[in-house]
mmCIF file of C-alpha atoms in Angstrom:
data_model
loop_
_atom_site.group_PDB
_atom_site.id
_atom_site.type_symbol
_atom_site.label_atom_id
_atom_site.label_comp_id
_atom_site.label_asym_id
_atom_site.label_seq_id
_atom_site.Cartn_x
_atom_site.Cartn_y
_atom_site.Cartn_z
ATOM 1 C CA MET A 1 -38.618 -167.454 29.036
ATOM 2 C CA LYS A 2 -36.060 -169.795 27.549
ATOM 3 C CA ALA A 3 -35.405 -169.401 23.652
ATOM 4 C CA LYS A 4 -35.598 -173.206 23.509
ATOM 5 C CA LYS A 5 -39.195 -173.182 25.038
ATOM 6 C CA LEU A 6 -40.166 -170.199 23.242
ATOM 7 C CA ALA A 7 -39.279 -172.044 19.995
ATOM 8 C CA ARG A 8 -41.040 -175.106 21.131
ATOM 9 C CA LEU A 9 -44.208 -172.758 22.100
ATOM 10 C CA ALA A 10 -44.166 -171.087 18.548
ATOM 11 C CA LEU A 11 -43.861 -174.450 16.766
ATOM 12 C CA LEU A 12 -46.873 -175.532 18.582
ATOM 13 C CA THR A 13 -48.628 -172.756 17.534
ATOM 14 C CA ALA A 14 -47.766 -172.715 13.859
ATOM 15 C CA VAL A 15 -48.958 -176.831 13.750
ATOM 16 C CA ALA A 16 -52.279 -175.777 15.345
ATOM 17 C CA LEU A 17 -52.324 -172.826 12.639
ATOM 18 C CA ILE A 18 -51.723 -175.438 9.868
ATOM 19 C CA ILE A 19 -53.961 -177.794 11.052
ATOM 20 C CA PHE A 20 -56.514 -175.099 11.435
ATOM 21 C CA ILE A 21 -55.884 -174.005 7.673
ATOM 22 C CA ILE A 22 -56.154 -177.701 6.217
ATOM 23 C CA GLU A 23 -59.609 -178.377 8.234
ATOM 24 C CA LEU A 24 -61.028 -175.507 6.486
ATOM 25 C CA GLN A 25 -60.508 -176.946 3.042
ATOM 26 C CA ILE A 26 -62.700 -180.310 4.182
ATOM 27 C CA PRO A 27 -66.092 -179.879 3.153
ATOM 28 C CA ASN A 28 -68.428 -180.332 6.289
ATOM 29 C CA ILE A 29 -70.459 -183.703 5.942
ATOM 30 C CA ILE A 30 -72.946 -182.256 8.773
ATOM 31 C CA PRO A 31 -74.989 -179.222 7.126
ATOM 32 C CA ILE A 32 -74.952 -177.705 10.408
ATOM 33 C CA PRO A 33 -73.318 -174.170 10.739
ATOM 34 C CA GLY A 34 -70.307 -174.768 13.345
ATOM 35 C CA VAL A 35 -70.096 -178.372 13.200
ATOM 36 C CA LYS A 36 -66.287 -179.433 12.500
ATOM 37 C CA LEU A 37 -63.671 -181.549 13.620
ATOM 38 C CA GLY A 38 -61.517 -179.120 15.568
ATOM 39 C CA LEU A 39 -58.324 -181.311 14.956
ATOM 40 C CA ALA A 40 -56.175 -177.882 16.129
ATOM 41 C CA ASN A 41 -57.632 -178.345 19.668
ATOM 42 C CA ILE A 42 -55.335 -181.600 19.865
ATOM 43 C CA VAL A 43 -52.614 -178.929 20.185
ATOM 44 C CA THR A 44 -54.640 -176.949 22.711
ATOM 45 C CA VAL A 45 -55.002 -180.098 24.978
ATOM 46 C CA TYR A 46 -51.422 -181.062 24.488
ATOM 47 C CA ALA A 47 -50.741 -177.554 25.840
ATOM 48 C CA VAL A 48 -52.771 -177.457 28.653
ATOM 49 C CA TYR A 49 -51.046 -180.694 30.197
ATOM 50 C CA LYS A 50 -47.649 -179.708 28.982
ATOM 51 C CA TYR A 51 -47.488 -175.875 29.559
ATOM 52 C CA SER A 52 -48.752 -173.296 32.135
ATOM 53 C CA ALA A 53 -51.956 -171.435 31.557
ATOM 54 C CA LYS A 54 -50.390 -168.611 30.455
ATOM 55 C CA GLU A 55 -48.060 -170.034 27.471
ATOM 56 C CA THR A 56 -51.227 -172.261 26.637
ATOM 57 C CA ALA A 57 -53.376 -169.103 26.305
ATOM 58 C CA ALA A 58 -50.907 -167.464 24.246
ATOM 59 C CA ILE A 59 -50.831 -170.353 22.005
ATOM 60 C CA VAL A 60 -54.747 -170.445 21.428
ATOM 61 C CA ILE A 61 -54.949 -166.618 21.308
ATOM 62 C CA ILE A 62 -52.419 -166.258 18.554
ATOM 63 C CA ARG A 63 -53.789 -169.376 16.798
ATOM 64 C CA VAL A 64 -57.642 -167.525 16.939
ATOM 65 C CA VAL A 65 -56.683 -164.314 15.408
ATOM 66 C CA LEU A 66 -54.103 -165.497 12.718
ATOM 67 C CA GLY A 67 -56.654 -168.660 11.931
ATOM 68 C CA SER A 68 -59.090 -165.712 11.210
ATOM 69 C CA ILE A 69 -56.994 -163.449 9.270
ATOM 70 C CA PHE A 70 -55.640 -166.488 7.380
ATOM 71 C CA GLY A 71 -58.751 -168.220 6.902
ATOM 72 C CA GLY A 72 -60.261 -165.216 5.521
ATOM 73 C CA ASN A 73 -63.127 -164.749 7.938
ATOM 74 C CA ILE A 74 -62.335 -161.539 10.025
ATOM 75 C CA ALA A 75 -65.963 -161.596 11.566
ATOM 76 C CA ALA A 76 -65.712 -165.518 13.016
ATOM 77 C CA ILE A 77 -62.693 -164.105 15.486
ATOM 78 C CA MET A 78 -65.856 -163.110 17.925
ATOM 79 C CA TYR A 79 -67.192 -166.757 17.748
ATOM 80 C CA SER A 80 -63.773 -168.207 17.928
ATOM 81 C CA MET A 81 -62.248 -166.208 20.429
ATOM 82 C CA ALA A 82 -65.289 -166.544 23.037
ATOM 83 C CA GLY A 83 -65.177 -170.273 22.335
ATOM 84 C CA ALA A 84 -61.578 -170.686 22.615
ATOM 85 C CA VAL A 85 -61.491 -168.513 26.082
ATOM 86 C CA MET A 86 -64.464 -170.749 27.645
ATOM 87 C CA CYS A 87 -62.848 -173.760 26.382
ATOM 88 C CA LEU A 88 -59.635 -173.202 27.788
ATOM 89 C CA ALA A 89 -60.777 -171.807 31.245
ATOM 90 C CA GLY A 90 -62.874 -175.026 31.399
ATOM 91 C CA MET A 91 -59.654 -177.118 30.668
ATOM 92 C CA LEU A 92 -57.588 -175.459 32.966
ATOM 93 C CA LEU A 93 -59.837 -175.928 36.171
ATOM 94 C CA ILE A 94 -60.654 -179.606 34.851
ATOM 95 C CA LYS A 95 -57.150 -180.257 34.636
ATOM 96 C CA ARG A 96 -56.402 -180.293 38.312
ATOM 97 C CA ILE A 97 -59.137 -183.115 38.974
ATOM 98 C CA VAL A 98 -58.954 -185.193 36.016
ATOM 99 C CA PRO A 99 -56.039 -187.788 36.032
ATOM 100 C CA MET A 100 -53.624 -188.358 32.715
ATOM 101 C CA ASN A 101 -55.386 -191.296 32.048
ATOM 102 C CA PHE A 102 -58.616 -189.322 31.398
ATOM 103 C CA ILE A 103 -57.338 -186.228 29.531
ATOM 104 C CA TRP A 104 -60.099 -186.851 26.953
ATOM 105 C CA LEU A 105 -62.639 -185.789 29.049
ATOM 106 C CA SER A 106 -61.179 -182.332 29.675
ATOM 107 C CA SER A 107 -61.323 -182.271 25.851
ATOM 108 C CA ILE A 108 -65.114 -183.032 25.872
ATOM 109 C CA LEU A 109 -65.884 -180.444 28.480
ATOM 110 C CA GLY A 110 -63.825 -177.809 26.646
ATOM 111 C CA ALA A 111 -65.779 -178.789 23.385
ATOM 112 C CA ILE A 112 -68.976 -177.967 25.474
ATOM 113 C CA LEU A 113 -67.408 -175.086 26.636
ATOM 114 C CA HIS A 114 -66.334 -173.944 23.541
ATOM 115 C CA ASN A 115 -69.806 -174.604 21.783
ATOM 116 C CA THR A 116 -71.474 -172.607 24.718
ATOM 117 C CA GLY A 117 -69.432 -169.829 24.234
ATOM 118 C CA GLN A 118 -69.928 -169.664 20.196
ATOM 119 C CA MET A 119 -73.606 -169.787 21.028
ATOM 120 C CA ILE A 120 -73.760 -166.684 23.664
ATOM 121 C CA VAL A 121 -72.003 -164.709 20.961
ATOM 122 C CA ALA A 122 -74.314 -165.853 18.294
ATOM 123 C CA VAL A 123 -77.585 -164.921 20.203
ATOM 124 C CA LEU A 124 -75.837 -161.575 21.244
ATOM 125 C CA VAL A 125 -74.941 -160.622 17.551
ATOM 126 C CA MET A 126 -77.954 -161.911 16.031
ATOM 127 C CA ARG A 127 -80.288 -160.772 18.586
ATOM 128 C CA SER A 128 -82.286 -164.145 18.564
ATOM 129 C CA PHE A 129 -82.888 -166.806 20.405
ATOM 130 C CA ALA A 130 -83.549 -169.047 17.357
ATOM 131 C CA VAL A 131 -79.868 -169.716 17.008
ATOM 132 C CA LEU A 132 -80.009 -171.623 19.920
ATOM 133 C CA SER A 133 -82.087 -174.522 17.448
ATOM 134 C CA VAL A 134 -79.021 -175.809 16.471
ATOM 135 C CA TYR A 135 -77.187 -176.041 20.037
ATOM 136 C CA PRO A 136 -78.117 -179.711 20.909
ATOM 137 C CA PHE A 137 -76.644 -180.663 17.453
ATOM 138 C CA LEU A 138 -73.600 -178.724 18.028
ATOM 139 C CA LEU A 139 -73.143 -180.402 21.546
ATOM 140 C CA ALA A 140 -73.238 -183.759 20.470
ATOM 141 C CA ALA A 141 -70.963 -183.509 17.613
ATOM 142 C CA GLY A 142 -68.651 -181.267 19.880
ATOM 143 C CA CYS A 143 -68.783 -184.054 22.341
ATOM 144 C CA ILE A 144 -67.610 -186.455 19.738
ATOM 145 C CA ALA A 145 -64.888 -184.340 18.318
ATOM 146 C CA GLY A 146 -63.681 -183.339 21.475
ATOM 147 C CA ALA A 147 -63.158 -187.203 22.614
ATOM 148 C CA PHE A 148 -61.236 -187.775 19.441
ATOM 149 C CA THR A 149 -59.006 -184.700 19.753
ATOM 150 C CA GLY A 150 -58.574 -185.376 23.478
ATOM 151 C CA LEU A 151 -57.694 -189.146 22.844
ATOM 152 C CA CYS A 152 -55.069 -188.066 20.240
ATOM 153 C CA ALA A 153 -53.647 -185.450 22.737
ATOM 154 C CA GLN A 154 -53.589 -188.272 25.372
ATOM 155 C CA PHE A 155 -51.985 -190.708 23.013
ATOM 156 C CA LEU A 156 -49.454 -187.951 22.339
ATOM 157 C CA ILE A 157 -48.623 -187.001 26.271
ATOM 158 C CA LYS A 158 -48.320 -190.243 26.773
ATOM 159 C CA ARG A 159 -45.660 -191.342 23.945
ATOM 160 C CA GLY A 160 -43.872 -188.194 24.519
ATOM 161 C CA SER A 161 -43.595 -187.905 20.773
ATOM 162 C CA LEU A 162 -43.805 -184.095 20.526
ATOM 163 C CA GLU A 163 -40.811 -182.944 22.883
ATOM 164 C CA LYS A 164 -39.065 -183.662 25.772
ATOM 165 C CA THR A 165 -40.256 -181.766 28.901
ATOM 166 C CA ASP A 166 -37.715 -179.050 30.533
#
């Protein structure tokens, strides 16, 4: 891998991590555990469409691990990683189908899969299906947030404002 590309990937990872840490400081306006904007996913969606699966996975995994450490919530790594892996896998698959003008659809699917991954872990950890009572609310909020982050990523890609392609 070229040093220039490695530096760009590191920069994208740092940007995603910084956005994640800043977002942790924003109080939740919806009193449901797990509902948040997910603004760091703008970087993920961008990377899915601009970089290889392996490079994007590296950005996501490093962000999740460091975000859990810097955010002071190591226990959340299981939930975050499960959601991130399912989200990334779904977006990488749908990328082949969804044209560049509809990247936001890929992001919505990613949000749905992210919430699904987190709920699977919650059911396993808590050994109760009762936690699924918040799932419909998470899906609704995730679709809205996914559309927003997807539109932001789509704008950045169309604008070409983050970087030139190699």
